[in-house]
Amino acid sequence: MPPAVFGVILPATVLTLVLAGSRFGERLVLGLSLEALVGFQVFRVAVEVALWALHREGIAPVEMTFEGLNFDILTGLTAPVMAWLIHRGRAPRALVGAWNTAGLVLLLTIVAIAVLASPPFARVFEATPRNTVITTAPFIWLPVVLVQAALFGHLLVFRWLWRHRASAPPSLAPPAG
């Protein structure tokens, strides 16, 4: 049986998807700049450093860190650069879309690694120690809040790009005025 934490993560993910597609998500897309939505992802650097520290303490498997199979830190490290390029009008829409897609893939990859490193999948994926840290306080916040925040941010960037597809020039240059 999967750990009880998965019973909390699934509703949190459904709520994230619903919020991103709701009027609330629309208000955020209309009220925030694209560079703000992209720059938001910088928080992932701290998350990845925390996972690395947990590994160094022997609490989390190396596979869940940037020393192992988790390259999600790249999204956080590149977020301020991408936000700056957007702000300066030097980020083509295709680049922003590719960056956002890559960030989402990296997020989904670490989620898959975290799931496969948990005890129910011991025969599928070798990880020592097994990923049980996310089942305890305060680490439950990692999948229930922080992963959801990253997912929400990516969904809003996609929504922003879709919403502004006709009105924004291909370079996403700031409006003249």
PDB file of C-alpha atoms in Angstrom:
ATOM      1  CA  MET A   1       0.000   0.000   0.000  1.00  0.00           C
ATOM      2  CA  PRO A   2       1.238   3.521  -0.756  1.00  0.00           C
ATOM      3  CA  PRO A   3       1.992   5.701   2.270  1.00  0.00           C
ATOM      4  CA  ALA A   4      -0.893   7.810   3.596  1.00  0.00           C
ATOM      5  CA  VAL A   5       0.911  10.930   2.378  1.00  0.00           C
ATOM      6  CA  PHE A   6      -0.159  10.062  -1.167  1.00  0.00           C
ATOM      7  CA  GLY A   7      -3.747  10.528  -0.009  1.00  0.00           C
ATOM      8  CA  VAL A   8      -2.871  14.139   0.754  1.00  0.00           C
ATOM      9  CA  ILE A   9      -0.751  14.776  -2.330  1.00  0.00           C
ATOM     10  CA  LEU A  10      -3.437  13.755  -4.831  1.00  0.00           C
ATOM     11  CA  PRO A  11      -6.075  16.191  -3.504  1.00  0.00           C
ATOM     12  CA  ALA A  12      -3.413  18.934  -3.329  1.00  0.00           C
ATOM     13  CA  THR A  13      -2.525  18.310  -6.967  1.00  0.00           C
ATOM     14  CA  VAL A  14      -6.171  18.343  -8.033  1.00  0.00           C
ATOM     15  CA  LEU A  15      -6.652  21.615  -6.140  1.00  0.00           C
ATOM     16  CA  THR A  16      -3.571  23.053  -7.870  1.00  0.00           C
ATOM     17  CA  LEU A  17      -4.920  22.114 -11.307  1.00  0.00           C
ATOM     18  CA  VAL A  18      -8.349  23.532 -10.493  1.00  0.00           C
ATOM     19  CA  LEU A  19      -6.917  26.800  -9.150  1.00  0.00           C
ATOM     20  CA  ALA A  20      -4.657  27.265 -12.168  1.00  0.00           C
ATOM     21  CA  GLY A  21      -7.647  26.885 -14.486  1.00  0.00           C
ATOM     22  CA  SER A  22     -10.026  28.959 -12.363  1.00  0.00           C
ATOM     23  CA  ARG A  23     -10.935  32.652 -12.314  1.00  0.00           C
ATOM     24  CA  PHE A  24      -8.354  33.021  -9.562  1.00  0.00           C
ATOM     25  CA  GLY A  25      -5.680  31.735 -11.956  1.00  0.00           C
ATOM     26  CA  GLU A  26      -7.022  34.068 -14.644  1.00  0.00           C
ATOM     27  CA  ARG A  27      -6.745  37.065 -12.293  1.00  0.00           C
ATOM     28  CA  LEU A  28      -3.142  36.143 -11.536  1.00  0.00           C
ATOM     29  CA  VAL A  29      -2.347  35.815 -15.240  1.00  0.00           C
ATOM     30  CA  LEU A  30      -3.929  39.197 -15.943  1.00  0.00           C
ATOM     31  CA  GLY A  31      -2.421  40.921 -12.915  1.00  0.00           C
ATOM     32  CA  LEU A  32       1.135  39.590 -12.929  1.00  0.00           C
ATOM     33  CA  SER A  33       3.833  40.087 -15.496  1.00  0.00           C
ATOM     34  CA  LEU A  34       5.357  37.128 -17.259  1.00  0.00           C
ATOM     35  CA  GLU A  35       8.731  37.918 -15.704  1.00  0.00           C
ATOM     36  CA  ALA A  36       7.142  37.764 -12.231  1.00  0.00           C
ATOM     37  CA  LEU A  37       5.557  34.395 -12.991  1.00  0.00           C
ATOM     38  CA  VAL A  38       8.861  33.040 -14.307  1.00  0.00           C
ATOM     39  CA  GLY A  39      10.977  34.627 -11.572  1.00  0.00           C
ATOM     40  CA  PHE A  40       8.765  33.011  -8.924  1.00  0.00           C
ATOM     41  CA  GLN A  41      10.423  29.667  -9.698  1.00  0.00           C
ATOM     42  CA  VAL A  42      13.680  30.831  -8.082  1.00  0.00           C
ATOM     43  CA  PHE A  43      12.391  29.405  -4.773  1.00  0.00           C
ATOM     44  CA  ARG A  44      13.294  25.958  -6.098  1.00  0.00           C
ATOM     45  CA  VAL A  45      16.977  26.604  -5.426  1.00  0.00           C
ATOM     46  CA  ALA A  46      16.287  26.664  -1.675  1.00  0.00           C
ATOM     47  CA  VAL A  47      14.180  23.501  -1.945  1.00  0.00           C
ATOM     48  CA  GLU A  48      16.956  21.651  -3.739  1.00  0.00           C
ATOM     49  CA  VAL A  49      19.583  22.831  -1.267  1.00  0.00           C
ATOM     50  CA  ALA A  50      17.325  21.598   1.554  1.00  0.00           C
ATOM     51  CA  LEU A  51      16.978  18.184  -0.127  1.00  0.00           C
ATOM     52  CA  TRP A  52      20.748  18.038  -0.515  1.00  0.00           C
ATOM     53  CA  ALA A  53      21.165  18.894   3.201  1.00  0.00           C
ATOM     54  CA  LEU A  54      18.690  16.143   4.108  1.00  0.00           C
ATOM     55  CA  HIS A  55      20.756  13.713   2.075  1.00  0.00           C
ATOM     56  CA  ARG A  56      23.957  14.851   3.801  1.00  0.00           C
ATOM     57  CA  GLU A  57      22.239  14.093   7.128  1.00  0.00           C
ATOM     58  CA  GLY A  58      21.371  10.596   5.885  1.00  0.00           C
ATOM     59  CA  ILE A  59      17.641  11.296   5.757  1.00  0.00           C
ATOM     60  CA  ALA A  60      17.011  11.478   1.989  1.00  0.00           C
ATOM     61  CA  PRO A  61      18.446   9.338  -0.806  1.00  0.00           C
ATOM     62  CA  VAL A  62      21.110  10.830  -3.086  1.00  0.00           C
ATOM     63  CA  GLU A  63      18.821  10.203  -6.078  1.00  0.00           C
ATOM     64  CA  MET A  64      16.593  13.028  -4.819  1.00  0.00           C
ATOM     65  CA  THR A  65      19.442  15.570  -4.925  1.00  0.00           C
ATOM     66  CA  PHE A  66      21.419  17.350  -7.611  1.00  0.00           C
ATOM     67  CA  GLU A  67      24.270  14.947  -6.779  1.00  0.00           C
ATOM     68  CA  GLY A  68      21.988  12.142  -7.939  1.00  0.00           C
ATOM     69  CA  LEU A  69      19.137  12.274 -10.444  1.00  0.00           C
ATOM     70  CA  ASN A  70      17.454  15.566  -9.504  1.00  0.00           C
ATOM     71  CA  PHE A  71      18.317  18.459 -11.784  1.00  0.00           C
ATOM     72  CA  ASP A  72      15.314  20.577 -10.791  1.00  0.00           C
ATOM     73  CA  ILE A  73      17.710  23.150  -9.335  1.00  0.00           C
ATOM     74  CA  LEU A  74      18.374  24.241 -12.927  1.00  0.00           C
ATOM     75  CA  THR A  75      14.866  25.677 -13.129  1.00  0.00           C
ATOM     76  CA  GLY A  76      15.449  27.783 -10.039  1.00  0.00           C
ATOM     77  CA  LEU A  77      18.901  28.897 -11.141  1.00  0.00           C
ATOM     78  CA  THR A  78      17.728  29.931 -14.604  1.00  0.00           C
ATOM     79  CA  ALA A  79      14.473  31.588 -13.475  1.00  0.00           C
ATOM     80  CA  PRO A  80      16.037  34.999 -12.670  1.00  0.00           C
ATOM     81  CA  VAL A  81      17.983  34.967 -15.940  1.00  0.00           C
ATOM     82  CA  MET A  82      14.855  34.104 -17.919  1.00  0.00           C
ATOM     83  CA  ALA A  83      12.843  36.753 -16.045  1.00  0.00           C
ATOM     84  CA  TRP A  84      15.512  39.339 -16.829  1.00  0.00           C
ATOM     85  CA  LEU A  85      15.512  38.361 -20.524  1.00  0.00           C
ATOM     86  CA  ILE A  86      11.726  38.678 -20.603  1.00  0.00           C
ATOM     87  CA  HIS A  87      11.876  42.052 -18.875  1.00  0.00           C
ATOM     88  CA  ARG A  88      14.442  43.305 -21.399  1.00  0.00           C
ATOM     89  CA  GLY A  89      12.356  42.012 -24.331  1.00  0.00           C
ATOM     90  CA  ARG A  90      15.073  39.534 -25.317  1.00  0.00           C
ATOM     91  CA  ALA A  91      13.216  36.279 -24.712  1.00  0.00           C
ATOM     92  CA  PRO A  92      11.351  34.895 -27.707  1.00  0.00           C
ATOM     93  CA  ARG A  93       8.023  33.261 -26.877  1.00  0.00           C
ATOM     94  CA  ALA A  94       9.453  29.938 -28.023  1.00  0.00           C
ATOM     95  CA  LEU A  95      12.327  30.244 -25.540  1.00  0.00           C
ATOM     96  CA  VAL A  96       9.968  31.016 -22.652  1.00  0.00           C
ATOM     97  CA  GLY A  97       7.738  28.110 -23.650  1.00  0.00           C
ATOM     98  CA  ALA A  98      10.715  25.770 -23.932  1.00  0.00           C
ATOM     99  CA  TRP A  99      12.117  26.925 -20.564  1.00  0.00           C
ATOM    100  CA  ASN A 100       8.731  26.442 -18.901  1.00  0.00           C
ATOM    101  CA  THR A 101       8.275  23.003 -20.478  1.00  0.00           C
ATOM    102  CA  ALA A 102      11.776  21.947 -19.397  1.00  0.00           C
ATOM    103  CA  GLY A 103      11.085  23.189 -15.853  1.00  0.00           C
ATOM    104  CA  LEU A 104       7.835  21.233 -15.725  1.00  0.00           C
ATOM    105  CA  VAL A 105       9.586  18.096 -17.003  1.00  0.00           C
ATOM    106  CA  LEU A 106      12.296  18.499 -14.342  1.00  0.00           C
ATOM    107  CA  LEU A 107       9.596  18.894 -11.677  1.00  0.00           C
ATOM    108  CA  LEU A 108       7.727  15.802 -12.854  1.00  0.00           C
ATOM    109  CA  THR A 109      11.009  13.897 -12.975  1.00  0.00           C
ATOM    110  CA  ILE A 110      11.842  14.576  -9.324  1.00  0.00           C
ATOM    111  CA  VAL A 111       8.273  13.731  -8.348  1.00  0.00           C
ATOM    112  CA  ALA A 112       8.662  10.376 -10.123  1.00  0.00           C
ATOM    113  CA  ILE A 113      12.038   9.825  -8.448  1.00  0.00           C
ATOM    114  CA  ALA A 114      10.559  10.648  -5.036  1.00  0.00           C
ATOM    115  CA  VAL A 115       7.693   8.219  -5.584  1.00  0.00           C
ATOM    116  CA  LEU A 116       9.974   5.445  -6.855  1.00  0.00           C
ATOM    117  CA  ALA A 117      12.355   6.007  -3.926  1.00  0.00           C
ATOM    118  CA  SER A 118       9.523   5.450  -1.430  1.00  0.00           C
ATOM    119  CA  PRO A 119       9.132   2.108   0.376  1.00  0.00           C
ATOM    120  CA  PRO A 120       6.365   0.616  -1.816  1.00  0.00           C
ATOM    121  CA  PHE A 121       8.721   0.705  -4.802  1.00  0.00           C
ATOM    122  CA  ALA A 122      11.774  -0.833  -3.117  1.00  0.00           C
ATOM    123  CA  ARG A 123      12.026  -3.538  -5.775  1.00  0.00           C
ATOM    124  CA  VAL A 124      11.697  -1.084  -8.667  1.00  0.00           C
ATOM    125  CA  PHE A 125      14.142   1.623  -7.680  1.00  0.00           C
ATOM    126  CA  GLU A 126      17.144   1.206  -5.413  1.00  0.00           C
ATOM    127  CA  ALA A 127      17.501   4.191  -3.102  1.00  0.00           C
ATOM    128  CA  THR A 128      19.089   4.335   0.309  1.00  0.00           C
ATOM    129  CA  PRO A 129      17.639   5.481   2.574  1.00  0.00           C
ATOM    130  CA  ARG A 130      14.134   5.011   1.226  1.00  0.00           C
ATOM    131  CA  ASN A 131      12.168   8.216   0.750  1.00  0.00           C
ATOM    132  CA  THR A 132      10.118   8.373   3.934  1.00  0.00           C
ATOM    133  CA  VAL A 133      11.077  11.914   4.958  1.00  0.00           C
ATOM    134  CA  ILE A 134       8.090  13.420   3.106  1.00  0.00           C
ATOM    135  CA  THR A 135       5.713  11.498   5.368  1.00  0.00           C
ATOM    136  CA  THR A 136       6.828  13.442   8.458  1.00  0.00           C
ATOM    137  CA  ALA A 137       6.391  17.001   9.660  1.00  0.00           C
ATOM    138  CA  PRO A 138       7.586  19.494   8.533  1.00  0.00           C
ATOM    139  CA  PHE A 139       8.747  17.732   5.364  1.00  0.00           C
ATOM    140  CA  ILE A 140       5.189  16.907   4.279  1.00  0.00           C
ATOM    141  CA  TRP A 141       5.128  20.537   3.090  1.00  0.00           C
ATOM    142  CA  LEU A 142       7.539  19.621   0.312  1.00  0.00           C
ATOM    143  CA  PRO A 143       5.063  17.648  -1.843  1.00  0.00           C
ATOM    144  CA  VAL A 144       1.885  19.249  -0.504  1.00  0.00           C
ATOM    145  CA  VAL A 145       2.904  22.914  -0.814  1.00  0.00           C
ATOM    146  CA  LEU A 146       6.243  23.443  -2.559  1.00  0.00           C
ATOM    147  CA  VAL A 147       5.788  20.974  -5.420  1.00  0.00           C
ATOM    148  CA  GLN A 148       2.274  22.337  -5.888  1.00  0.00           C
ATOM    149  CA  ALA A 149       3.585  25.918  -5.935  1.00  0.00           C
ATOM    150  CA  ALA A 150       6.088  25.012  -8.651  1.00  0.00           C
ATOM    151  CA  LEU A 151       3.393  23.207 -10.661  1.00  0.00           C
ATOM    152  CA  PHE A 152       1.001  26.133 -10.211  1.00  0.00           C
ATOM    153  CA  GLY A 153       3.679  28.540 -11.415  1.00  0.00           C
ATOM    154  CA  HIS A 154       4.337  26.520 -14.567  1.00  0.00           C
ATOM    155  CA  LEU A 155       0.640  26.232 -15.329  1.00  0.00           C
ATOM    156  CA  LEU A 156       0.230  29.993 -14.951  1.00  0.00           C
ATOM    157  CA  VAL A 157       3.149  30.662 -17.314  1.00  0.00           C
ATOM    158  CA  PHE A 158       1.514  28.406 -19.920  1.00  0.00           C
ATOM    159  CA  ARG A 159      -1.785  30.175 -19.332  1.00  0.00           C
ATOM    160  CA  TRP A 160      -0.097  33.586 -19.644  1.00  0.00           C
ATOM    161  CA  LEU A 161       1.511  32.582 -22.935  1.00  0.00           C
ATOM    162  CA  TRP A 162      -1.795  31.247 -24.241  1.00  0.00           C
ATOM    163  CA  ARG A 163      -3.789  34.277 -23.043  1.00  0.00           C
ATOM    164  CA  HIS A 164      -1.359  36.749 -24.600  1.00  0.00           C
ATOM    165  CA  ARG A 165      -0.619  34.806 -27.778  1.00  0.00           C
ATOM    166  CA  ALA A 166      -2.322  37.315 -30.090  1.00  0.00           C
ATOM    167  CA  SER A 167      -1.520  40.525 -28.234  1.00  0.00           C
ATOM    168  CA  ALA A 168       2.171  40.008 -27.462  1.00  0.00           C
ATOM    169  CA  PRO A 169       4.864  40.232 -30.106  1.00  0.00           C
ATOM    170  CA  PRO A 170       6.975  37.129 -30.693  1.00  0.00           C
ATOM    171  CA  SER A 171       9.813  38.578 -28.627  1.00  0.00           C
ATOM    172  CA  LEU A 172       7.560  39.296 -25.626  1.00  0.00           C
ATOM    173  CA  ALA A 173       8.973  42.800 -25.631  1.00  0.00           C
ATOM    174  CA  PRO A 174       7.511  45.116 -23.039  1.00  0.00           C
ATOM    175  CA  PRO A 175       4.742  47.284 -24.492  1.00  0.00           C
ATOM    176  CA  ALA A 176       5.871  50.665 -25.746  1.00  0.00           C
ATOM    177  CA  GLY A 177       4.482  53.500 -23.775  1.00  0.00           C
TER     178      GLY A 177
END
